[in-house]
Amino acid sequence: MSNARTARFSRRGLLATGGALGLGALVTACGSDSKDGGSDSTASAKASGPWTFKDDRGTTVKLDKAPANIVAFTGVAAALFDYGVSVKGVFGPTKTQDGKADVQAGDMDVSKVTVLGNTWDQFNVEKYATLAPDVLISTMFDDAGTLWYVPEASKEKIAKLAPSVGISVYDRQLTAPLQRMWELAESLGADMTAAKVTDAKKRFEEASARLRKAAKANPDLKVMAGSASQELFYVSGTNLSIDLEYFKALGVNFIEPPEKAKAEGGGWYESLSWENVDKYKADIIMMDDRSSTIQPADITEATWKKLPAVKAGQVIPRSPEPILSYDKCVPLVESLAEALETAKKVG
């Protein structure tokens, strides 16, 4: 989520607009006891009775019936779409400037959803109310229950209109939120026995085994997770990020900025001037693929072009905010596995 405006953002805002991840509205729902899920009516609605779901804040949302009008952060909506659950409205990066689907929108037809806000701190509360939302769903990048892309200034108004569900993507491995999104989709009526769904999970497991094997065979290859803005280059540590924590657990040798260097980035990343972008010697560079960041082909800095990994063509995309369906996470794992299998030692 990176851009040149780092000095003007809170740490949460900075995570959204650049660098950090390489990276809240409180629920007005009932209770906080059970771990049960429920159902939806947008996929293959199975439930006819009450719907409940305990989220990662420990809050149980209870409704008289399955939510029909779902509003979600774009990446969450994209994951639910892969499982056959549609949403009515979205907020977060949905459309690029030319009107095409943002990378975080996945396979959704963005022309068929109501976009409440496309950028950071943008959320049309009045339009949200007209959707008669049954539930709002987002991810969380901290342990305080802050709902991602729900503006601080309007979170209380938003919370009064519908209960919310938060799925944590903070300081855990990718497989944990993948499982939680699976459980949420299932509770919303998705057919988790469908061949498309089970095949995707199998392919993810196979890709993970391939990555583990590639990492074991190439322990000396160093990987750096980066993100670019006009003014700064961000180097992410593996701690806190769900994808990097998982890849590290599979044996990938990541460059780790020291904790002191990551302090300014809230423990997520180290900020480097472009003059110092060669501080770390990487063999493979994973670059943030979000539309809020500068993509490798558009980086004009001479220091970047001189990096051994760049000169060797050993730069691959990274999705710091993975769409949490197995189908969308398979390519992320396979891409890194292939890079390790084919890269040369250049750092």
mmCIF file of C-alpha atoms in Angstrom:
data_model
loop_
_atom_site.group_PDB
_atom_site.id
_atom_site.type_symbol
_atom_site.label_atom_id
_atom_site.label_comp_id
_atom_site.label_asym_id
_atom_site.label_seq_id
_atom_site.Cartn_x
_atom_site.Cartn_y
_atom_site.Cartn_z
ATOM 1 C CA MET A 1 0.000 0.000 0.000
ATOM 2 C CA SER A 2 2.611 2.534 -0.754
ATOM 3 C CA ASN A 3 2.819 5.984 -2.180
ATOM 4 C CA ALA A 4 4.776 9.160 -1.709
ATOM 5 C CA ARG A 5 2.552 10.604 0.957
ATOM 6 C CA THR A 6 4.011 8.693 3.865
ATOM 7 C CA ALA A 7 4.600 11.680 6.109
ATOM 8 C CA ARG A 8 0.918 12.616 6.085
ATOM 9 C CA PHE A 9 -0.526 9.314 7.215
ATOM 10 C CA SER A 10 -1.025 7.489 10.438
ATOM 11 C CA ARG A 11 0.623 4.067 10.546
ATOM 12 C CA ARG A 12 -2.723 2.543 9.570
ATOM 13 C CA GLY A 13 -3.074 4.900 6.626
ATOM 14 C CA LEU A 14 0.489 4.269 5.580
ATOM 15 C CA LEU A 15 -0.143 0.548 5.495
ATOM 16 C CA ALA A 16 -2.988 1.210 3.102
ATOM 17 C CA THR A 17 -1.171 3.544 0.779
ATOM 18 C CA GLY A 18 2.230 2.009 0.708
ATOM 19 C CA GLY A 19 5.238 0.145 1.857
ATOM 20 C CA ALA A 20 4.454 -1.414 5.117
ATOM 21 C CA LEU A 21 2.774 -4.662 4.425
ATOM 22 C CA GLY A 22 5.139 -5.125 1.824
ATOM 23 C CA LEU A 23 1.806 -4.160 4.013
ATOM 24 C CA GLY A 24 -11.866 0.502 13.743
ATOM 25 C CA ALA A 25 -15.172 0.301 13.694
ATOM 26 C CA LEU A 26 -16.372 -1.663 16.692
ATOM 27 C CA VAL A 27 -19.118 -4.152 16.133
ATOM 28 C CA THR A 28 -22.649 -3.334 17.208
ATOM 29 C CA ALA A 29 -23.545 -6.997 17.096
ATOM 30 C CA CYS A 30 -24.682 -9.185 19.936
ATOM 31 C CA GLY A 31 -22.810 -11.312 22.411
ATOM 32 C CA SER A 32 -19.424 -13.040 22.170
ATOM 33 C CA ASP A 33 -19.698 -16.687 22.968
ATOM 34 C CA SER A 34 -20.046 -19.320 20.295
ATOM 35 C CA LYS A 35 -17.758 -20.220 17.409
ATOM 36 C CA ASP A 36 -20.639 -21.274 15.235
ATOM 37 C CA GLY A 37 -21.217 -19.989 11.718
ATOM 38 C CA GLY A 38 -24.425 -19.551 9.738
ATOM 39 C CA SER A 39 -25.342 -19.034 6.108
ATOM 40 C CA ASP A 40 -26.138 -16.628 3.262
ATOM 41 C CA SER A 41 -28.591 -16.471 0.397
ATOM 42 C CA THR A 42 -26.355 -15.211 -2.383
ATOM 43 C CA ALA A 43 -24.648 -18.519 -3.144
ATOM 44 C CA SER A 44 -26.422 -21.805 -2.519
ATOM 45 C CA ALA A 45 -28.266 -20.684 0.560
ATOM 46 C CA LYS A 46 -28.896 -23.616 2.815
ATOM 47 C CA ALA A 47 -29.872 -22.072 6.103
ATOM 48 C CA SER A 48 -33.412 -21.078 6.933
ATOM 49 C CA GLY A 49 -32.966 -20.244 10.581
ATOM 50 C CA PRO A 50 -30.841 -17.794 12.593
ATOM 51 C CA TRP A 51 -27.300 -16.958 11.446
ATOM 52 C CA THR A 52 -24.339 -16.562 13.762
ATOM 53 C CA PHE A 53 -20.629 -16.136 13.204
ATOM 54 C CA LYS A 54 -17.875 -15.558 15.721
ATOM 55 C CA ASP A 55 -15.195 -13.337 14.221
ATOM 56 C CA ASP A 56 -11.527 -12.854 15.098
ATOM 57 C CA ARG A 57 -12.321 -10.174 17.656
ATOM 58 C CA GLY A 58 -14.183 -12.807 19.623
ATOM 59 C CA THR A 59 -17.470 -11.089 18.783
ATOM 60 C CA THR A 60 -20.432 -13.212 17.769
ATOM 61 C CA VAL A 61 -22.736 -11.626 15.229
ATOM 62 C CA LYS A 62 -26.273 -12.959 15.472
ATOM 63 C CA LEU A 63 -29.009 -12.357 12.915
ATOM 64 C CA ASP A 64 -32.531 -13.711 12.649
ATOM 65 C CA LYS A 65 -31.731 -15.013 9.187
ATOM 66 C CA ALA A 66 -28.777 -15.318 6.838
ATOM 67 C CA PRO A 67 -27.503 -11.936 5.615
ATOM 68 C CA ALA A 68 -28.708 -11.117 2.122
ATOM 69 C CA ASN A 69 -27.237 -7.627 1.856
ATOM 70 C CA ILE A 70 -23.527 -8.057 2.454
ATOM 71 C CA VAL A 71 -21.072 -5.153 2.261
ATOM 72 C CA ALA A 72 -17.379 -6.003 2.385
ATOM 73 C CA PHE A 73 -13.868 -4.742 1.891
ATOM 74 C CA THR A 74 -12.988 -5.350 -1.754
ATOM 75 C CA GLY A 75 -10.473 -8.138 -1.076
ATOM 76 C CA VAL A 76 -12.936 -9.941 1.187
ATOM 77 C CA ALA A 77 -15.667 -9.620 -1.424
ATOM 78 C CA ALA A 78 -13.288 -11.064 -4.026
ATOM 79 C CA ALA A 79 -12.569 -14.074 -1.830
ATOM 80 C CA LEU A 80 -16.260 -14.674 -1.133
ATOM 81 C CA PHE A 81 -16.953 -14.379 -4.866
ATOM 82 C CA ASP A 82 -14.556 -17.256 -5.507
ATOM 83 C CA TYR A 83 -16.679 -19.352 -3.169
ATOM 84 C CA GLY A 84 -19.926 -18.355 -4.847
ATOM 85 C CA VAL A 85 -21.044 -15.724 -2.353
ATOM 86 C CA SER A 86 -21.874 -12.315 -3.811
ATOM 87 C CA VAL A 87 -21.958 -8.979 -2.028
ATOM 88 C CA LYS A 88 -24.065 -5.890 -2.598
ATOM 89 C CA GLY A 89 -21.474 -3.216 -1.855
ATOM 90 C CA VAL A 90 -17.723 -2.887 -1.487
ATOM 91 C CA PHE A 91 -15.198 -0.423 -0.110
ATOM 92 C CA GLY A 92 -11.474 -0.290 -0.784
ATOM 93 C CA PRO A 93 -9.464 -0.470 -4.039
ATOM 94 C CA THR A 94 -12.026 -1.686 -6.568
ATOM 95 C CA LYS A 95 -11.464 0.183 -9.825
ATOM 96 C CA THR A 96 -8.329 1.629 -11.401
ATOM 97 C CA GLN A 97 -8.293 5.089 -12.942
ATOM 98 C CA ASP A 98 -9.267 3.653 -16.321
ATOM 99 C CA GLY A 99 -12.305 1.943 -14.810
ATOM 100 C CA LYS A 100 -10.907 -1.587 -14.903
ATOM 101 C CA ALA A 101 -11.005 -3.945 -11.953
ATOM 102 C CA ASP A 102 -8.288 -3.337 -9.374
ATOM 103 C CA VAL A 103 -5.987 -6.265 -8.623
ATOM 104 C CA GLN A 104 -7.665 -6.595 -5.224
ATOM 105 C CA ALA A 105 -11.070 -7.097 -6.859
ATOM 106 C CA GLY A 106 -10.054 -10.484 -8.221
ATOM 107 C CA ASP A 107 -12.598 -11.990 -10.613
ATOM 108 C CA MET A 108 -15.543 -9.892 -9.429
ATOM 109 C CA ASP A 109 -17.530 -7.966 -12.013
ATOM 110 C CA VAL A 110 -16.984 -4.536 -10.452
ATOM 111 C CA SER A 111 -19.779 -3.066 -12.556
ATOM 112 C CA LYS A 112 -22.283 -5.116 -10.568
ATOM 113 C CA VAL A 113 -21.382 -3.913 -7.068
ATOM 114 C CA THR A 114 -21.957 -0.572 -5.397
ATOM 115 C CA VAL A 115 -18.606 1.041 -4.649
ATOM 116 C CA LEU A 116 -18.803 3.010 -1.400
ATOM 117 C CA GLY A 117 -15.204 4.174 -1.522
ATOM 118 C CA ASN A 118 -12.322 3.379 -3.807
ATOM 119 C CA THR A 119 -9.446 4.942 -1.876
ATOM 120 C CA TRP A 120 -8.195 5.290 1.668
ATOM 121 C CA ASP A 121 -10.493 7.250 4.010
ATOM 122 C CA GLN A 122 -13.304 7.181 1.447
ATOM 123 C CA PHE A 123 -16.596 5.614 2.519
ATOM 124 C CA ASN A 124 -20.017 6.978 1.515
ATOM 125 C CA VAL A 125 -22.073 6.404 4.650
ATOM 126 C CA GLU A 126 -25.291 7.703 3.083
ATOM 127 C CA LYS A 127 -24.989 5.309 0.134
ATOM 128 C CA TYR A 128 -24.130 2.519 2.580
ATOM 129 C CA ALA A 129 -27.389 3.147 4.423
ATOM 130 C CA THR A 130 -29.422 2.877 1.202
ATOM 131 C CA LEU A 131 -28.106 -0.665 0.714
ATOM 132 C CA ALA A 132 -29.904 -1.725 3.913
ATOM 133 C CA PRO A 133 -26.810 -3.732 4.954
ATOM 134 C CA ASP A 134 -27.243 -6.853 7.027
ATOM 135 C CA VAL A 135 -23.538 -7.165 7.794
ATOM 136 C CA LEU A 136 -20.225 -5.479 7.003
ATOM 137 C CA ILE A 137 -17.125 -7.650 6.627
ATOM 138 C CA SER A 138 -13.488 -6.579 6.544
ATOM 139 C CA THR A 139 -10.007 -7.714 7.453
ATOM 140 C CA MET A 140 -7.945 -6.465 10.403
ATOM 141 C CA PHE A 141 -4.263 -5.525 10.351
ATOM 142 C CA ASP A 142 -3.851 -5.047 14.089
ATOM 143 C CA ASP A 143 -4.842 -6.764 17.308
ATOM 144 C CA ALA A 144 -7.151 -3.927 18.356
ATOM 145 C CA GLY A 145 -10.041 -4.953 16.131
ATOM 146 C CA THR A 146 -9.650 -2.101 13.649
ATOM 147 C CA LEU A 147 -11.649 -2.856 10.528
ATOM 148 C CA TRP A 148 -9.562 -2.310 7.408
ATOM 149 C CA TYR A 149 -10.573 0.682 5.247
ATOM 150 C CA VAL A 150 -13.371 1.720 7.594
ATOM 151 C CA PRO A 151 -12.559 5.428 8.172
ATOM 152 C CA GLU A 152 -11.824 6.472 11.725
ATOM 153 C CA ALA A 153 -13.932 9.615 11.341
ATOM 154 C CA SER A 154 -17.112 7.778 10.352
ATOM 155 C CA LYS A 155 -16.683 4.389 12.011
ATOM 156 C CA GLU A 156 -19.338 5.040 14.658
ATOM 157 C CA LYS A 157 -21.971 6.032 12.093
ATOM 158 C CA ILE A 158 -21.099 2.976 10.030
ATOM 159 C CA ALA A 159 -21.277 0.688 13.056
ATOM 160 C CA LYS A 160 -24.817 1.809 13.872
ATOM 161 C CA LEU A 161 -26.158 0.694 10.508
ATOM 162 C CA ALA A 162 -25.188 -3.000 10.660
ATOM 163 C CA PRO A 163 -23.105 -5.445 12.695
ATOM 164 C CA SER A 164 -19.610 -6.200 11.447
ATOM 165 C CA VAL A 165 -17.344 -9.213 11.055
ATOM 166 C CA GLY A 166 -13.551 -8.925 11.231
ATOM 167 C CA ILE A 167 -11.115 -11.505 9.847
ATOM 168 C CA SER A 168 -7.590 -11.066 11.206
ATOM 169 C CA VAL A 169 -4.657 -10.905 8.810
ATOM 170 C CA TYR A 170 -2.238 -9.788 11.504
ATOM 171 C CA ASP A 171 0.782 -11.694 12.803
ATOM 172 C CA ARG A 172 -0.206 -15.173 11.651
ATOM 173 C CA GLN A 173 0.523 -17.439 8.722
ATOM 174 C CA LEU A 174 -1.531 -17.302 5.542
ATOM 175 C CA THR A 175 -3.213 -20.628 6.203
ATOM 176 C CA ALA A 176 -5.021 -19.241 9.278
ATOM 177 C CA PRO A 177 -7.032 -16.463 7.559
ATOM 178 C CA LEU A 178 -7.556 -18.750 4.559
ATOM 179 C CA GLN A 179 -9.271 -21.200 6.881
ATOM 180 C CA ARG A 180 -11.297 -18.442 8.535
ATOM 181 C CA MET A 181 -12.520 -17.153 5.150
ATOM 182 C CA TRP A 182 -13.426 -20.733 4.232
ATOM 183 C CA GLU A 183 -15.490 -20.999 7.427
ATOM 184 C CA LEU A 184 -17.150 -17.640 6.781
ATOM 185 C CA ALA A 185 -18.040 -18.554 3.190
ATOM 186 C CA GLU A 186 -19.418 -21.889 4.347
ATOM 187 C CA SER A 187 -21.537 -20.154 6.969
ATOM 188 C CA LEU A 188 -22.885 -17.887 4.222
ATOM 189 C CA GLY A 189 -24.148 -20.818 2.215
ATOM 190 C CA ALA A 190 -21.208 -21.552 -0.089
ATOM 191 C CA ASP A 191 -20.860 -25.113 -1.358
ATOM 192 C CA MET A 192 -17.449 -26.042 -0.016
ATOM 193 C CA THR A 193 -17.680 -29.502 -1.563
ATOM 194 C CA ALA A 194 -17.807 -28.113 -5.106
ATOM 195 C CA ALA A 195 -14.996 -29.392 -7.328
ATOM 196 C CA LYS A 196 -13.746 -25.878 -8.032
ATOM 197 C CA VAL A 197 -13.333 -25.249 -4.319
ATOM 198 C CA THR A 198 -11.771 -28.560 -3.315
ATOM 199 C CA ASP A 199 -9.456 -28.570 -6.347
ATOM 200 C CA ALA A 200 -8.183 -25.091 -5.465
ATOM 201 C CA LYS A 201 -7.375 -26.187 -1.923
ATOM 202 C CA LYS A 202 -5.536 -29.241 -3.251
ATOM 203 C CA ARG A 203 -3.543 -27.066 -5.681
ATOM 204 C CA PHE A 204 -2.608 -24.745 -2.828
ATOM 205 C CA GLU A 205 -1.302 -27.656 -0.786
ATOM 206 C CA GLU A 206 0.679 -28.915 -3.775
ATOM 207 C CA ALA A 207 2.103 -25.456 -4.436
ATOM 208 C CA SER A 208 3.133 -25.170 -0.803
ATOM 209 C CA ALA A 209 4.935 -28.510 -0.973
ATOM 210 C CA ARG A 210 6.695 -27.318 -4.116
ATOM 211 C CA LEU A 211 7.782 -24.097 -2.411
ATOM 212 C CA ARG A 212 9.095 -25.982 0.603
ATOM 213 C CA LYS A 213 11.121 -28.230 -1.694
ATOM 214 C CA ALA A 214 12.477 -25.267 -3.698
ATOM 215 C CA ALA A 215 13.467 -23.397 -0.541
ATOM 216 C CA LYS A 216 15.248 -26.449 0.837
ATOM 217 C CA ALA A 217 17.135 -26.927 -2.425
ATOM 218 C CA ASN A 218 18.199 -23.270 -2.590
ATOM 219 C CA PRO A 219 18.892 -22.117 0.979
ATOM 220 C CA ASP A 220 21.456 -19.509 -0.100
ATOM 221 C CA LEU A 221 19.058 -17.519 -2.281
ATOM 222 C CA LYS A 222 17.993 -14.381 -0.432
ATOM 223 C CA VAL A 223 14.561 -12.908 -1.043
ATOM 224 C CA MET A 224 13.579 -9.301 -0.343
ATOM 225 C CA ALA A 225 9.998 -8.063 -0.110
ATOM 226 C CA GLY A 226 9.767 -4.495 -1.341
ATOM 227 C CA SER A 227 7.303 -1.732 -2.145
ATOM 228 C CA ALA A 228 7.896 1.497 -4.050
ATOM 229 C CA SER A 229 6.692 5.064 -3.765
ATOM 230 C CA GLN A 230 8.012 8.203 -5.435
ATOM 231 C CA GLU A 231 10.132 9.145 -2.437
ATOM 232 C CA LEU A 232 10.877 5.917 -0.606
ATOM 233 C CA PHE A 233 11.488 2.217 -0.989
ATOM 234 C CA TYR A 234 10.097 -0.055 1.720
ATOM 235 C CA VAL A 235 11.649 -3.346 2.796
ATOM 236 C CA SER A 236 9.226 -5.588 4.655
ATOM 237 C CA GLY A 237 10.210 -7.928 7.420
ATOM 238 C CA THR A 238 8.471 -11.286 7.604
ATOM 239 C CA ASN A 239 6.979 -10.638 11.028
ATOM 240 C CA LEU A 240 3.287 -9.604 10.989
ATOM 241 C CA SER A 241 2.627 -10.241 7.249
ATOM 242 C CA ILE A 242 0.551 -13.372 6.628
ATOM 243 C CA ASP A 243 2.154 -14.293 3.311
ATOM 244 C CA LEU A 244 5.770 -13.709 4.376
ATOM 245 C CA GLU A 245 5.300 -15.515 7.683
ATOM 246 C CA TYR A 246 3.969 -18.514 5.786
ATOM 247 C CA PHE A 247 6.702 -18.488 3.164
ATOM 248 C CA LYS A 248 9.338 -18.190 5.880
ATOM 249 C CA ALA A 249 7.812 -21.174 7.683
ATOM 250 C CA LEU A 250 8.225 -23.134 4.440
ATOM 251 C CA GLY A 251 11.936 -22.347 4.513
ATOM 252 C CA VAL A 252 12.325 -19.272 2.300
ATOM 253 C CA ASN A 253 15.414 -17.226 3.207
ATOM 254 C CA PHE A 254 14.173 -13.648 3.584
ATOM 255 C CA ILE A 255 16.152 -10.472 4.161
ATOM 256 C CA GLU A 256 15.081 -9.197 7.577
ATOM 257 C CA PRO A 257 15.480 -5.495 8.414
ATOM 258 C CA PRO A 258 16.494 -5.047 12.063
ATOM 259 C CA GLU A 259 13.697 -4.245 14.499
ATOM 260 C CA LYS A 260 15.109 -0.795 15.179
ATOM 261 C CA ALA A 261 15.001 0.025 11.472
ATOM 262 C CA LYS A 262 11.362 -1.098 11.300
ATOM 263 C CA ALA A 263 10.260 1.023 14.260
ATOM 264 C CA GLU A 264 9.046 3.900 12.093
ATOM 265 C CA GLY A 265 6.902 1.484 10.127
ATOM 266 C CA GLY A 266 5.261 0.044 13.214
ATOM 267 C CA GLY A 267 7.334 -3.126 12.995
ATOM 268 C CA TRP A 268 6.243 -3.891 9.436
ATOM 269 C CA TYR A 269 8.999 -2.432 7.308
ATOM 270 C CA GLU A 270 12.078 -0.272 6.943
ATOM 271 C CA SER A 271 11.953 2.889 4.823
ATOM 272 C CA LEU A 272 14.922 3.547 2.543
ATOM 273 C CA SER A 273 15.731 6.517 0.364
ATOM 274 C CA TRP A 274 16.279 5.586 -3.255
ATOM 275 C CA GLU A 275 19.960 6.416 -2.795
ATOM 276 C CA ASN A 276 20.156 3.602 -0.235
ATOM 277 C CA VAL A 277 18.017 1.052 -2.044
ATOM 278 C CA ASP A 278 21.079 -1.174 -2.438
ATOM 279 C CA LYS A 279 21.451 -1.600 1.329
ATOM 280 C CA TYR A 280 20.455 -5.259 1.163
ATOM 281 C CA LYS A 281 21.859 -7.839 -1.252
ATOM 282 C CA ALA A 282 18.913 -9.755 -2.628
ATOM 283 C CA ASP A 283 18.845 -12.494 -5.237
ATOM 284 C CA ILE A 284 15.083 -12.257 -5.721
ATOM 285 C CA ILE A 285 12.881 -9.218 -5.111
ATOM 286 C CA MET A 286 9.153 -9.570 -4.488
ATOM 287 C CA MET A 287 7.427 -6.285 -5.328
ATOM 288 C CA ASP A 288 4.085 -5.050 -4.002
ATOM 289 C CA ASP A 289 1.522 -5.425 -6.806
ATOM 290 C CA ARG A 290 -1.171 -3.110 -5.440
ATOM 291 C CA SER A 291 -2.323 -0.202 -7.577
ATOM 292 C CA SER A 292 -1.342 2.292 -4.860
ATOM 293 C CA THR A 293 2.325 1.441 -5.383
ATOM 294 C CA ILE A 294 4.742 2.044 -8.231
ATOM 295 C CA GLN A 295 5.244 -1.106 -10.267
ATOM 296 C CA PRO A 296 8.760 -2.296 -11.232
ATOM 297 C CA ALA A 297 8.381 -1.389 -14.909
ATOM 298 C CA ASP A 298 7.623 2.207 -13.914
ATOM 299 C CA ILE A 299 10.517 2.723 -11.504
ATOM 300 C CA THR A 300 12.971 5.146 -13.087
ATOM 301 C CA GLU A 301 15.521 5.408 -10.267
ATOM 302 C CA ALA A 302 19.020 4.528 -11.497
ATOM 303 C CA THR A 303 19.858 2.885 -8.167
ATOM 304 C CA TRP A 304 16.986 0.480 -8.653
ATOM 305 C CA LYS A 305 18.041 -0.451 -12.158
ATOM 306 C CA LYS A 306 21.540 -1.263 -10.912
ATOM 307 C CA LEU A 307 20.372 -3.821 -8.355
ATOM 308 C CA PRO A 308 21.722 -7.286 -9.279
ATOM 309 C CA ALA A 309 18.302 -8.917 -8.955
ATOM 310 C CA VAL A 310 16.754 -6.283 -11.215
ATOM 311 C CA LYS A 311 19.509 -6.618 -13.817
ATOM 312 C CA ALA A 312 19.087 -10.410 -13.718
ATOM 313 C CA GLY A 313 15.333 -10.155 -14.209
ATOM 314 C CA GLN A 314 14.695 -11.808 -10.858
ATOM 315 C CA VAL A 315 11.822 -9.557 -9.738
ATOM 316 C CA ILE A 316 8.392 -11.084 -9.138
ATOM 317 C CA PRO A 317 5.074 -9.643 -7.935
ATOM 318 C CA ARG A 318 3.860 -9.961 -4.388
ATOM 319 C CA SER A 319 0.339 -9.473 -3.027
ATOM 320 C CA PRO A 320 0.697 -8.034 0.498
ATOM 321 C CA GLU A 321 -3.090 -8.249 0.839
ATOM 322 C CA PRO A 322 -3.811 -11.683 -0.624
ATOM 323 C CA ILE A 323 -7.348 -12.440 -1.729
ATOM 324 C CA LEU A 324 -8.181 -15.070 0.855
ATOM 325 C CA SER A 325 -9.403 -17.880 -1.352
ATOM 326 C CA TYR A 326 -7.234 -20.883 -2.142
ATOM 327 C CA ASP A 327 -7.706 -20.245 -5.854
ATOM 328 C CA LYS A 328 -6.134 -16.786 -5.632
ATOM 329 C CA CYS A 329 -3.328 -17.821 -3.292
ATOM 330 C CA VAL A 330 -2.078 -20.683 -5.472
ATOM 331 C CA PRO A 331 -0.317 -18.364 -7.981
ATOM 332 C CA LEU A 332 1.379 -16.458 -5.161
ATOM 333 C CA VAL A 333 2.983 -19.624 -3.837
ATOM 334 C CA GLU A 334 3.800 -21.011 -7.270
ATOM 335 C CA SER A 335 5.417 -17.765 -8.402
ATOM 336 C CA LEU A 336 7.865 -17.770 -5.502
ATOM 337 C CA ALA A 337 8.563 -21.486 -5.911
ATOM 338 C CA GLU A 338 9.384 -21.004 -9.585
ATOM 339 C CA ALA A 339 11.609 -18.025 -8.792
ATOM 340 C CA LEU A 340 13.617 -20.074 -6.319
ATOM 341 C CA GLU A 341 13.869 -22.955 -8.767
ATOM 342 C CA THR A 342 15.247 -20.790 -11.589
ATOM 343 C CA ALA A 343 17.058 -17.851 -9.965
ATOM 344 C CA LYS A 344 20.819 -17.429 -9.939
ATOM 345 C CA LYS A 345 22.836 -16.255 -6.965
ATOM 346 C CA VAL A 346 23.490 -12.561 -7.711
ATOM 347 C CA GLY A 347 23.181 -10.686 -4.413
#
